[in-house]
Short mmCIF file of C-alpha atoms in Angstrom, two decimals:
data_model
loop_
_atom_site.label_atom_id
_atom_site.label_comp_id
_atom_site.label_asym_id
_atom_site.label_seq_id
_atom_site.Cartn_x
_atom_site.Cartn_y
_atom_site.Cartn_z
CA MET A 1 43.04 -1.05 127.68
CA ARG A 2 42.15 0.25 124.55
CA ASN A 3 40.21 -2.42 122.31
CA SER A 4 41.90 -3.05 118.91
CA VAL A 5 40.41 -4.10 115.78
CA PHE A 6 42.43 -6.27 113.43
CA LEU A 7 41.18 -6.22 109.91
CA GLU A 8 42.37 -8.72 107.38
CA PRO A 9 44.17 -7.31 104.77
CA GLU A 10 42.29 -7.22 101.04
CA PRO A 11 43.80 -9.64 98.81
CA GLU A 12 46.04 -7.80 96.18
CA VAL A 13 44.91 -7.85 92.36
CA ASN A 14 47.83 -8.92 90.37
CA LEU A 15 47.10 -7.20 86.64
CA TYR A 16 49.88 -9.18 85.25
CA ASP A 17 48.16 -12.49 86.14
CA ASP A 18 44.46 -11.17 85.13
CA THR A 19 46.08 -9.91 81.57
CA GLY A 20 47.78 -13.50 81.06
CA ARG A 21 44.80 -15.26 82.14
CA SER A 22 42.57 -12.98 79.58
CA LEU A 23 44.84 -13.48 77.01
CA SER A 24 45.37 -17.27 77.52
CA GLN A 25 41.49 -17.66 77.28
CA ALA A 26 41.38 -15.75 74.24
CA TRP A 27 43.52 -17.62 72.49
CA ASP A 28 41.94 -21.02 73.71
CA ARG A 29 38.55 -19.57 72.12
CA ILE A 30 39.97 -18.93 68.91
CA ARG A 31 42.36 -21.44 68.36
CA VAL A 32 40.50 -24.38 67.55
CA PRO A 33 37.75 -22.38 65.71
CA ILE A 34 39.99 -20.06 63.65
CA ILE A 35 43.40 -20.58 63.88
CA VAL A 36 43.57 -24.42 63.36
CA PRO A 37 41.80 -24.16 60.16
CA ILE A 38 43.54 -21.40 58.95
CA LEU A 39 47.02 -23.12 59.54
CA ARG A 40 46.08 -26.33 58.30
CA PHE A 41 45.23 -24.59 54.99
CA ALA A 42 48.67 -22.66 55.33
CA LEU A 43 50.21 -26.09 55.80
CA TYR A 44 48.94 -27.71 52.71
CA VAL A 45 49.38 -25.08 50.51
CA CYS A 46 53.29 -25.09 52.04
CA ILE A 47 53.42 -28.83 51.49
CA ALA A 48 52.39 -28.59 47.78
CA MET A 49 54.89 -25.84 46.98
CA SER A 50 57.42 -27.83 49.05
CA VAL A 51 56.97 -31.02 46.89
CA MET A 52 57.05 -28.65 43.68
CA LEU A 53 60.54 -27.29 44.58
CA PHE A 54 61.67 -30.67 45.81
CA ILE A 55 60.54 -32.04 42.12
CA GLU A 56 61.96 -29.26 40.30
CA ARG A 57 65.67 -29.35 42.29
CA VAL A 58 65.80 -33.41 41.55
CA TYR A 59 64.90 -32.91 37.90
CA MET A 60 67.67 -30.29 37.65
CA ALA A 61 69.78 -32.55 39.64
CA ILE A 62 69.39 -35.58 37.17
CA VAL A 63 69.70 -33.49 34.08
CA ILE A 64 72.96 -32.08 35.08
CA GLY A 65 74.09 -35.41 36.47
CA CYS A 66 73.75 -36.69 32.79
CA VAL A 67 75.24 -33.74 31.31
CA LYS A 68 78.59 -34.06 33.04
CA CYS A 69 78.64 -38.14 33.04
CA LEU A 70 77.94 -38.08 29.53
CA GLY A 71 80.14 -35.01 28.83
CA ARG A 72 77.25 -33.59 26.56
CA LYS A 73 77.27 -29.90 27.70
CA ARG A 74 75.81 -28.18 24.66
CA TYR A 75 78.80 -25.80 23.93
CA THR A 76 81.01 -28.54 23.70
CA LYS A 77 79.37 -29.75 20.38
CA TYR A 78 81.14 -26.86 18.66
CA ASN A 79 84.38 -27.16 17.17
CA LEU A 80 85.47 -23.68 18.65
CA ASP A 81 89.02 -24.04 17.22
CA ALA A 82 88.10 -24.83 13.72
CA ILE A 83 86.08 -21.79 13.84
CA LYS A 84 88.60 -19.75 15.14
CA GLU A 85 91.14 -20.78 12.32
CA ASP A 86 88.79 -19.98 9.83
CA LEU A 87 88.19 -16.80 10.99
CA GLU A 88 92.01 -16.09 11.28
CA GLN A 89 92.49 -17.46 7.65
CA ASN A 90 89.89 -15.54 6.04
CA ARG A 91 90.23 -12.41 8.51
CA ASN A 92 86.37 -11.58 8.00
CA TYR A 93 86.04 -10.51 11.57
CA PRO A 94 82.59 -9.07 12.57
CA MET A 95 82.50 -5.83 14.28
CA VAL A 96 81.69 -6.18 17.66
CA LEU A 97 80.69 -3.42 20.21
CA VAL A 98 81.43 -3.41 23.89
CA GLN A 99 79.13 -1.38 26.52
CA ILE A 100 79.73 -0.75 29.79
CA PRO A 101 77.05 0.94 31.70
CA MET A 102 77.95 2.72 34.83
CA PHE A 103 76.45 5.11 37.46
CA ASN A 104 78.81 6.76 40.09
CA GLU A 105 81.45 3.79 39.97
CA LYS A 106 84.19 5.50 41.68
CA GLU A 107 86.21 2.24 42.79
CA VAL A 108 85.84 0.26 39.81
CA TYR A 109 85.74 2.16 36.64
CA LYS A 110 89.35 2.25 36.05
CA LEU A 111 89.07 -1.83 36.36
CA SER A 112 86.26 -2.36 33.81
CA ILE A 113 87.40 0.17 31.18
CA GLY A 114 90.61 -1.24 31.40
CA ALA A 115 89.53 -4.95 30.96
CA ALA A 116 87.38 -4.23 28.25
CA CYS A 117 90.21 -2.12 26.27
CA GLY A 118 92.40 -5.19 26.92
CA LEU A 119 90.36 -7.56 25.04
CA SER A 120 91.91 -9.48 22.23
CA TRP A 121 90.47 -8.56 18.86
CA PRO A 122 91.17 -6.68 15.77
CA SER A 123 91.49 -2.98 16.93
CA ASP A 124 89.56 -1.64 13.86
CA ARG A 125 86.90 -4.27 14.56
CA LEU A 126 86.15 -3.49 18.21
CA ILE A 127 84.31 -0.48 19.89
CA VAL A 128 84.58 0.19 23.30
CA GLN A 129 81.11 2.19 24.55
CA VAL A 130 81.57 3.58 28.06
CA LEU A 131 77.92 4.68 28.93
CA ASP A 132 78.18 6.89 32.00
CA ASP A 133 74.88 7.93 33.98
CA SER A 134 77.03 9.34 36.95
CA THR A 135 75.39 12.37 38.75
CA ASN A 136 78.96 12.94 40.13
CA GLU A 137 80.63 15.73 37.91
CA VAL A 138 84.11 15.31 39.12
CA LEU A 139 83.94 11.26 38.58
CA ARG A 140 82.17 11.73 35.23
CA ALA A 141 85.38 13.85 34.42
CA LEU A 142 87.71 11.13 35.58
CA VAL A 143 85.57 8.65 33.78
CA GLU A 144 86.32 10.82 30.62
CA LEU A 145 90.03 11.35 31.29
CA GLU A 146 90.57 7.44 31.52
CA CYS A 147 88.48 6.77 28.17
CA GLN A 148 90.90 9.51 26.54
CA ARG A 149 94.07 7.65 27.92
CA TRP A 150 92.74 4.12 26.22
CA ILE A 151 91.93 6.32 22.86
CA GLU A 152 95.68 7.68 22.76
CA LYS A 153 96.72 4.03 23.05
CA GLY A 154 95.01 3.24 20.03
CA VAL A 155 91.81 1.74 21.29
CA ASN A 156 88.48 2.88 19.74
CA VAL A 157 86.69 4.02 22.80
CA LYS A 158 83.27 6.13 22.60
CA TYR A 159 82.23 8.11 26.18
CA GLU A 160 78.67 8.71 26.07
CA THR A 161 76.61 10.69 28.67
CA ARG A 162 72.61 11.55 29.03
CA ASN A 163 71.11 14.14 30.83
CA ASN A 164 69.04 11.92 32.48
CA ARG A 165 68.56 8.34 33.74
CA ASN A 166 65.47 7.62 32.08
CA GLY A 167 64.97 3.59 31.94
CA TYR A 168 67.98 3.46 34.14
CA LYS A 169 70.45 0.63 32.60
CA ALA A 170 67.87 -0.36 30.01
CA GLY A 171 67.80 3.32 29.03
CA ALA A 172 71.22 3.61 28.62
CA LEU A 173 72.05 0.55 26.79
CA ARG A 174 69.22 1.49 24.42
CA ASP A 175 70.23 5.12 23.53
CA GLY A 176 73.60 3.28 23.04
CA LEU A 177 72.50 1.16 20.16
CA LYS A 178 71.34 4.15 18.79
CA LYS A 179 74.78 6.03 18.08
CA PRO A 180 75.43 6.05 14.33
CA TYR A 181 78.73 4.09 14.73
CA VAL A 182 76.68 0.94 15.89
CA GLU A 183 75.10 0.56 12.77
CA ASP A 184 77.73 -1.62 11.38
CA CYS A 185 78.21 -3.96 14.24
CA GLU A 186 77.03 -7.26 14.37
CA PHE A 187 77.43 -8.55 18.04
CA VAL A 188 76.93 -6.29 21.43
CA VAL A 189 79.01 -7.35 24.68
CA ILE A 190 77.94 -6.12 27.89
CA PHE A 191 79.70 -5.87 30.98
CA ASP A 192 78.97 -4.16 34.28
CA ALA A 193 81.11 -2.02 35.80
CA ASP A 194 82.55 -4.40 38.26
CA PHE A 195 83.34 -6.77 35.46
CA GLN A 196 86.60 -7.75 34.28
CA PRO A 197 86.75 -10.21 31.18
CA GLU A 198 90.10 -11.98 30.45
CA GLU A 199 91.78 -11.02 27.45
CA ASP A 200 90.57 -13.88 25.30
CA PHE A 201 86.88 -13.49 26.16
CA LEU A 202 85.72 -12.60 22.47
CA TRP A 203 87.51 -15.59 21.12
CA ARG A 204 85.95 -17.98 23.38
CA THR A 205 82.22 -16.59 22.55
CA VAL A 206 82.17 -14.77 19.50
CA PRO A 207 82.62 -17.84 17.36
CA TYR A 208 79.70 -19.69 18.75
CA LEU A 209 77.35 -17.02 17.11
CA LEU A 210 79.46 -17.23 13.77
CA GLU A 211 78.71 -20.82 13.51
CA ASN A 212 74.90 -20.85 14.33
CA PRO A 213 72.79 -18.48 12.61
CA GLU A 214 69.81 -19.26 15.09
CA LEU A 215 71.97 -18.33 18.25
CA ALA A 216 71.07 -15.07 19.82
CA LEU A 217 73.20 -14.88 23.33
CA VAL A 218 76.36 -16.55 24.52
CA GLN A 219 76.60 -16.39 28.31
CA ALA A 220 79.37 -16.78 30.64
CA ARG A 221 79.52 -17.52 34.32
CA TRP A 222 80.73 -15.40 37.25
CA LYS A 223 84.09 -15.53 39.01
CA PHE A 224 83.99 -13.72 42.62
CA VAL A 225 87.21 -11.93 43.28
CA ASN A 226 86.04 -11.14 47.03
CA ALA A 227 84.40 -14.12 47.76
CA ASN A 228 86.47 -15.05 51.04
CA GLU A 229 86.05 -11.40 52.22
CA CYS A 230 83.51 -12.34 54.92
CA LEU A 231 81.03 -14.85 55.96
CA MET A 232 78.31 -13.18 53.55
CA THR A 233 80.29 -13.48 50.53
CA ARG A 234 81.22 -16.72 51.33
CA LEU A 235 77.46 -17.37 51.50
CA GLN A 236 76.32 -15.76 48.50
CA GLU A 237 79.13 -17.73 46.11
CA MET A 238 77.05 -20.68 47.61
CA SER A 239 73.91 -19.58 45.98
CA LEU A 240 75.37 -18.03 42.95
CA ASP A 241 77.20 -21.12 42.16
CA TYR A 242 74.10 -23.18 42.36
CA HIS A 243 72.14 -20.67 39.85
CA PHE A 244 75.28 -20.87 37.28
CA SER A 245 76.36 -24.69 37.62
CA VAL A 246 72.94 -25.78 37.85
CA GLU A 247 70.35 -23.80 36.71
CA GLN A 248 72.06 -21.83 33.44
CA GLU A 249 73.54 -25.17 32.41
CA VAL A 250 70.18 -27.11 32.69
CA GLY A 251 68.29 -24.44 31.10
CA SER A 252 70.77 -24.29 28.18
CA SER A 253 71.05 -28.06 27.72
CA THR A 254 67.38 -28.94 27.39
CA CYS A 255 65.46 -25.48 26.22
CA SER A 256 68.13 -23.51 24.62
CA PHE A 257 66.66 -20.78 27.45
CA PHE A 258 67.86 -19.27 30.17
CA GLY A 259 67.68 -15.69 32.02
CA PHE A 260 70.82 -13.56 30.63
CA ASN A 261 72.43 -12.31 33.70
CA GLY A 262 72.52 -8.83 32.42
CA THR A 263 76.31 -8.66 32.06
CA ALA A 264 79.30 -11.06 30.73
CA GLY A 265 77.30 -11.76 27.70
CA VAL A 266 77.35 -11.46 24.03
CA TRP A 267 74.25 -10.63 22.14
CA ARG A 268 73.52 -10.79 18.31
CA ILE A 269 72.29 -6.99 17.92
CA GLN A 270 69.62 -8.63 15.30
CA ALA A 271 68.07 -10.91 17.93
CA VAL A 272 67.98 -7.72 20.22
CA SER A 273 66.14 -5.62 17.91
CA ASP A 274 63.74 -8.54 16.87
CA ALA A 275 62.75 -9.15 20.34
CA GLY A 276 61.83 -5.28 20.62
CA GLY A 277 65.18 -4.24 22.27
CA TRP A 278 65.90 -2.90 25.78
CA LYS A 279 62.64 -2.16 27.85
CA ASP A 280 62.92 -0.65 31.42
CA ARG A 281 59.13 -1.89 32.63
CA THR A 282 60.72 -3.97 35.17
CA THR A 283 63.58 -3.75 37.12
CA VAL A 284 65.13 -7.24 35.28
CA GLU A 285 65.69 -5.74 31.61
CA ASP A 286 68.26 -8.54 31.05
CA MET A 287 65.28 -11.13 31.81
CA ASP A 288 62.74 -9.23 30.04
CA LEU A 289 64.96 -9.20 26.91
CA ALA A 290 65.58 -13.03 27.14
CA VAL A 291 62.16 -14.24 27.49
CA ARG A 292 60.96 -12.17 24.51
CA ALA A 293 63.85 -13.30 22.38
CA SER A 294 63.25 -16.78 23.28
CA LEU A 295 59.43 -16.29 22.50
CA LYS A 296 60.66 -15.04 18.67
CA GLY A 297 62.52 -18.43 18.23
CA TRP A 298 66.08 -17.16 19.13
CA LYS A 299 68.27 -19.81 21.19
CA PHE A 300 70.96 -19.50 23.89
CA ILE A 301 73.98 -21.08 24.92
CA PHE A 302 75.76 -21.33 28.34
CA VAL A 303 79.53 -21.59 28.48
CA GLY A 304 80.33 -23.00 31.54
CA ASP A 305 84.26 -22.93 31.55
CA LEU A 306 84.16 -19.32 30.87
CA SER A 307 84.42 -17.17 33.91
CA VAL A 308 84.61 -13.60 34.38
CA LYS A 309 85.61 -11.96 37.48
CA ASN A 310 83.55 -9.40 38.97
CA GLU A 311 82.69 -8.42 42.54
CA LEU A 312 80.03 -9.50 45.36
CA PRO A 313 78.39 -6.96 47.56
CA SER A 314 79.92 -7.22 50.60
CA THR A 315 77.66 -4.68 52.83
CA PHE A 316 74.25 -6.09 53.99
CA LYS A 317 72.38 -2.64 52.67
CA ALA A 318 74.06 -3.00 49.47
CA TYR A 319 73.06 -7.07 48.89
CA ARG A 320 69.59 -6.42 50.67
CA PHE A 321 68.57 -3.75 47.82
CA GLN A 322 70.11 -6.27 45.06
CA GLN A 323 68.07 -9.19 46.33
CA HIS A 324 64.86 -7.02 46.26
CA ARG A 325 65.33 -5.96 42.82
CA TRP A 326 66.57 -9.62 41.72
CA SER A 327 63.27 -11.02 43.38
CA CYS A 328 60.66 -8.17 42.59
CA GLY A 329 61.47 -7.50 39.30
CA PRO A 330 61.05 -11.34 37.93
CA ALA A 331 57.60 -11.58 40.01
CA ASN A 332 56.75 -8.39 38.10
CA LEU A 333 57.54 -9.57 34.52
CA PHE A 334 56.06 -13.02 35.14
CA ARG A 335 52.60 -10.65 35.74
CA LYS A 336 53.36 -8.67 32.79
CA MET A 337 54.35 -11.37 30.37
CA PHE A 338 52.23 -14.69 31.48
CA LYS A 339 49.47 -14.20 28.73
CA GLU A 340 52.18 -13.19 25.99
CA ILE A 341 54.04 -16.52 26.81
CA LEU A 342 50.81 -18.61 26.97
CA LEU A 343 49.69 -17.29 23.53
CA CYS A 344 52.99 -17.50 21.59
CA GLU A 345 52.92 -19.83 18.83
CA ARG A 346 56.28 -19.84 17.56
CA VAL A 347 57.40 -21.91 20.64
CA SER A 348 56.52 -25.50 21.65
CA ILE A 349 54.10 -26.60 24.64
CA TRP A 350 57.41 -27.98 26.53
CA LYS A 351 59.09 -24.42 26.10
CA LYS A 352 55.96 -22.78 27.40
CA PHE A 353 55.61 -24.98 30.66
CA HIS A 354 59.24 -24.46 31.32
CA VAL A 355 59.16 -20.97 31.34
CA ILE A 356 55.99 -20.24 33.02
CA TYR A 357 56.18 -22.97 35.69
CA ALA A 358 59.56 -23.92 36.25
CA PHE A 359 61.63 -20.56 35.18
CA PHE A 360 59.18 -18.14 36.82
CA PHE A 361 56.85 -19.81 39.06
CA VAL A 362 58.71 -22.22 40.89
CA ARG A 363 62.14 -20.73 41.06
CA LYS A 364 61.04 -17.08 41.15
CA ILE A 365 58.28 -17.16 43.18
CA VAL A 366 57.53 -20.75 45.14
CA ALA A 367 61.59 -21.12 46.22
CA HIS A 368 61.28 -17.83 48.15
CA TRP A 369 57.71 -18.57 49.58
CA VAL A 370 58.42 -21.90 50.73
CA THR A 371 61.71 -21.03 52.36
CA PHE A 372 59.84 -18.10 54.28
CA PHE A 373 56.47 -19.04 54.98
CA PHE A 374 57.06 -22.51 55.61
CA TYR A 375 60.18 -22.95 57.65
CA CYS A 376 59.94 -19.54 59.07
CA ILE A 377 56.15 -19.06 59.87
CA VAL A 378 53.96 -22.30 59.59
CA ILE A 379 56.45 -24.71 60.61
CA PRO A 380 57.31 -22.95 64.01
CA ALA A 381 53.35 -21.99 64.31
CA THR A 382 52.47 -25.65 64.27
CA ILE A 383 54.24 -25.90 67.69
CA LEU A 384 52.04 -23.34 69.49
CA VAL A 385 49.00 -25.32 67.57
CA PRO A 386 49.56 -29.02 68.40
CA GLU A 387 45.78 -29.66 66.83
CA VAL A 388 47.91 -28.99 63.43
CA HIS A 389 50.09 -32.22 62.72
CA LEU A 390 53.21 -31.66 60.98
CA PRO A 391 54.78 -34.59 58.56
CA LYS A 392 58.17 -35.32 59.68
CA PRO A 393 59.19 -36.34 56.15
CA ILE A 394 57.94 -32.89 54.62
CA ALA A 395 59.36 -31.02 57.33
CA VAL A 396 62.78 -32.58 57.84
CA TYR A 397 63.69 -34.77 54.23
CA LEU A 398 62.62 -32.81 51.79
CA PRO A 399 64.19 -29.65 52.72
CA ALA A 400 67.37 -31.62 53.95
CA THR A 401 67.62 -33.04 50.06
CA ILE A 402 66.86 -29.72 48.70
CA THR A 403 69.74 -27.97 50.75
CA LEU A 404 72.11 -30.70 50.04
CA LEU A 405 71.84 -30.18 46.21
CA ASN A 406 71.94 -26.54 46.19
CA ALA A 407 75.13 -26.66 48.41
CA ALA A 408 76.91 -29.43 46.51
CA SER A 409 77.73 -26.89 43.60
CA THR A 410 80.28 -25.06 46.16
CA PRO A 411 82.08 -27.91 47.86
CA ARG A 412 84.56 -25.96 49.62
CA SER A 413 81.71 -24.30 51.65
CA LEU A 414 80.05 -27.77 52.67
CA HIS A 415 81.18 -26.78 56.58
CA LEU A 416 79.21 -23.47 56.04
CA LEU A 417 76.13 -25.25 55.45
CA VAL A 418 74.29 -24.40 58.60
CA PHE A 419 75.36 -20.74 58.41
CA TRP A 420 73.89 -20.77 54.61
CA ILE A 421 70.43 -22.48 55.42
CA LEU A 422 70.25 -19.96 58.35
CA PHE A 423 70.84 -16.73 56.20
CA GLU A 424 68.89 -17.71 53.53
CA ASN A 425 66.17 -18.17 55.85
CA VAL A 426 66.25 -14.62 56.79
CA MET A 427 67.16 -13.26 53.37
CA SER A 428 63.87 -15.12 52.12
CA LEU A 429 61.86 -12.49 54.24
CA HIS A 430 62.84 -9.78 52.09
CA ARG A 431 62.78 -11.96 48.47
CA SER A 432 59.27 -13.00 49.38
CA LYS A 433 58.18 -9.65 50.42
CA ALA A 434 59.81 -8.25 46.90
CA ALA A 435 58.01 -11.24 45.23
CA ILE A 436 54.52 -10.27 46.32
CA ILE A 437 55.48 -6.43 45.51
CA GLY A 438 56.19 -7.38 41.81
CA LEU A 439 52.88 -9.29 41.71
CA LEU A 440 50.64 -6.97 43.03
CA GLU A 441 52.76 -4.09 41.64
CA ALA A 442 52.51 -1.95 44.78
CA SER A 443 54.93 0.31 45.99
CA ARG A 444 58.60 -0.29 45.56
CA VAL A 445 57.98 -2.51 41.95
CA ASN A 446 60.06 -0.19 40.11
CA GLU A 447 62.95 0.85 42.57
CA TRP A 448 66.29 0.69 41.22
CA ILE A 449 69.29 0.98 43.53
CA VAL A 450 72.54 0.46 41.93
CA THR A 451 74.38 -2.37 43.95
CA GLU A 452 77.29 -0.39 45.87
CA LYS A 453 81.09 -1.66 44.95
CA LEU A 454 83.70 -1.47 47.25
CA GLY A 455 86.54 -2.32 44.46
CA ASN A 456 88.00 -5.33 46.26
CA ALA A 457 90.19 -6.23 43.37
CA LEU A 458 91.72 -2.52 43.59
CA LYS A 459 92.01 -2.83 47.40
CA GLN A 460 94.39 -6.19 46.99
CA LYS A 461 96.13 -4.64 44.46
CA TYR A 462 97.53 -1.83 46.35
CA SER A 463 97.14 -3.44 49.50
CA ILE A 464 95.37 -0.79 51.30
CA PRO A 465 94.77 -1.68 54.94
CA LYS A 466 91.30 -2.85 56.21
CA VAL A 467 89.50 -0.63 58.15
CA SER A 468 88.71 -2.38 61.70
CA LYS A 469 86.94 -0.09 63.55
CA ARG A 470 83.12 -0.16 63.75
CA PRO A 471 81.83 3.52 62.52
CA ARG A 472 79.15 5.17 64.28
CA SER A 473 75.89 5.06 62.10
CA ARG A 474 72.44 5.78 62.54
CA ILE A 475 70.28 3.52 64.49
CA ALA A 476 67.62 3.45 61.28
CA GLU A 477 70.68 2.29 59.02
CA ARG A 478 72.03 -0.57 61.82
CA ILE A 479 68.74 -1.84 63.16
CA HIS A 480 66.17 -3.97 60.76
CA PHE A 481 63.04 -4.32 62.81
CA LEU A 482 61.46 -6.94 60.31
CA GLU A 483 64.63 -9.30 61.25
CA LEU A 484 63.99 -8.54 64.84
CA ILE A 485 60.54 -9.05 64.98
CA MET A 486 60.74 -12.75 63.37
CA GLY A 487 63.45 -13.03 65.81
CA MET A 488 61.20 -12.66 69.12
CA TYR A 489 58.74 -15.24 67.19
CA MET A 490 61.48 -17.80 66.32
CA LEU A 491 62.47 -17.30 70.24
CA HIS A 492 58.77 -17.38 71.55
CA CYS A 493 58.27 -20.75 69.63
CA ALA A 494 61.57 -22.10 71.01
CA PHE A 495 60.77 -21.52 74.56
CA TYR A 496 57.42 -23.08 74.09
CA ASN A 497 59.03 -26.27 72.57
CA MET A 498 61.41 -26.66 75.50
CA ILE A 499 58.84 -26.27 78.04
CA PHE A 500 55.95 -28.33 76.29
CA ALA A 501 57.07 -30.58 73.52
CA ASN A 502 59.23 -33.60 74.02
CA ASP A 503 61.39 -32.98 70.66
CA HIS A 504 64.87 -31.08 69.99
CA PHE A 505 62.83 -28.75 67.59
CA PHE A 506 63.78 -25.84 69.89
CA ILE A 507 67.38 -26.20 68.51
CA TYR A 508 66.83 -24.90 64.84
CA LEU A 509 64.49 -22.31 66.42
CA LEU A 510 67.07 -20.93 68.82
CA LEU A 511 69.44 -21.09 65.95
CA GLN A 512 67.20 -19.06 63.51
CA ALA A 513 66.22 -16.70 65.90
CA GLY A 514 69.99 -15.98 66.10
CA ALA A 515 70.32 -15.45 62.61
CA PHE A 516 67.58 -12.88 62.77
CA PHE A 517 68.72 -11.24 65.59
CA THR A 518 72.29 -11.09 64.12
CA ILE A 519 70.92 -9.26 60.99
CA GLY A 520 68.85 -7.50 62.53
CA LEU A 521 71.22 -5.61 64.98
CA GLY A 522 73.26 -5.09 61.87
CA TYR A 523 76.26 -7.36 62.58
CA ILE A 524 76.56 -9.18 58.93
CA GLY A 525 78.89 -8.10 56.00
CA THR A 526 81.63 -5.62 55.72
CA ILE A 527 81.40 -2.49 57.80
CA VAL A 528 82.47 0.56 55.60
CA PRO A 529 83.21 3.90 57.32
CA THR A 530 80.80 6.62 56.38
#
């Protein structure tokens, strides 16, 4: 019988176990000496910024509460009816210029031109100036044809084009004011291409400027015709309602200063000239002009009960580009004007503090950074690093108070509060990145992409059926990798919390991860066929 030799099999080497063990050991080696101090420092910075934002929100809530309870909104102190009556009796109507800047606005150009030409004002004292920077020659011809149609009806319409887009919107407005026929105009009204003012808009704004020679700007609020189109437009409405109902009202009531919204406002042309005119050094030419005019001593007034219909961006791509411009521009303007504001001798110290600290630093920078770095980076990271203690009042009660104060401006959407929180946290990724780009003047600092309008009011008017099929599109347009990376990070923290912690923080993390994945995969907003 042949002898058999039985050899014991060699133990298998599990590469996955070895790799995992190595990573775990490396993490343990760097966590306490390196990660803990960095995370603790980041936590303290975020707590400080969170407290600043909380104080600012509570302060504005107190001011707006006093304004509403006492009925002391600044525009109500003027006797508008008496001014109107005097104006009609003397028939000394000022010359008013209406500017409508547009760029390839195929869906909405008829709406804006028609609304502007329908304004109630003596026809010989009104000029409607259409500033068309369109690159589509066919569309240019259509816009010019629409202007000609209103000219035949007796409206003084001026159709102006340029051979270039230098300065974008600011360049178009600046060139428009240089026309010879503008010399006789005392006031200029600006409407973006999707804005549709009511017939009595001028009667409810211009008299304020006639009564008070120190007043440079009368700003109306926005009313959204497509707020109910999809969840994303409803959530936008919540954010913008707070901006108008609280931020603009508080600025008008306390300092006679706020950021011009770029549209639905009436400027005294003398104030525009005194401030140095339109400048295209940032993507927020409207805010730039407002700050410079304020430093010259001019005052602004916000008329909260006057609304102008307009359209919200209903595609995520359009909204993302808009938010980049709205977040990058103010940060870049803050960098450019900080020294000028600080050294200005014509305004009080209180107003300087308001502009530098509250208007720019807290609202335009800190608000974005707290939302993203604190709620989406630092707080989840404290789960992975238990050595860093997170104070629950700071992590729970402060954000809850800030959120409720924001949401109170749109009572009809309170049931969407959770969706709004998750959506705002996702968008804070882009806003924080844009703010950093603006402060550092990095690439894309002057990126200007016109917000796409779909002409929703036009669709409703003519009852065009809504496209329900999801069109084929390139992967690059649908997939957003930064959101997916953040979703994976949140998901990892959620699973870690479920396994090793005794609290229920993983519920928030799972919901936030789901929001990042939903937006990262392109399932947000209206889908437009290509």
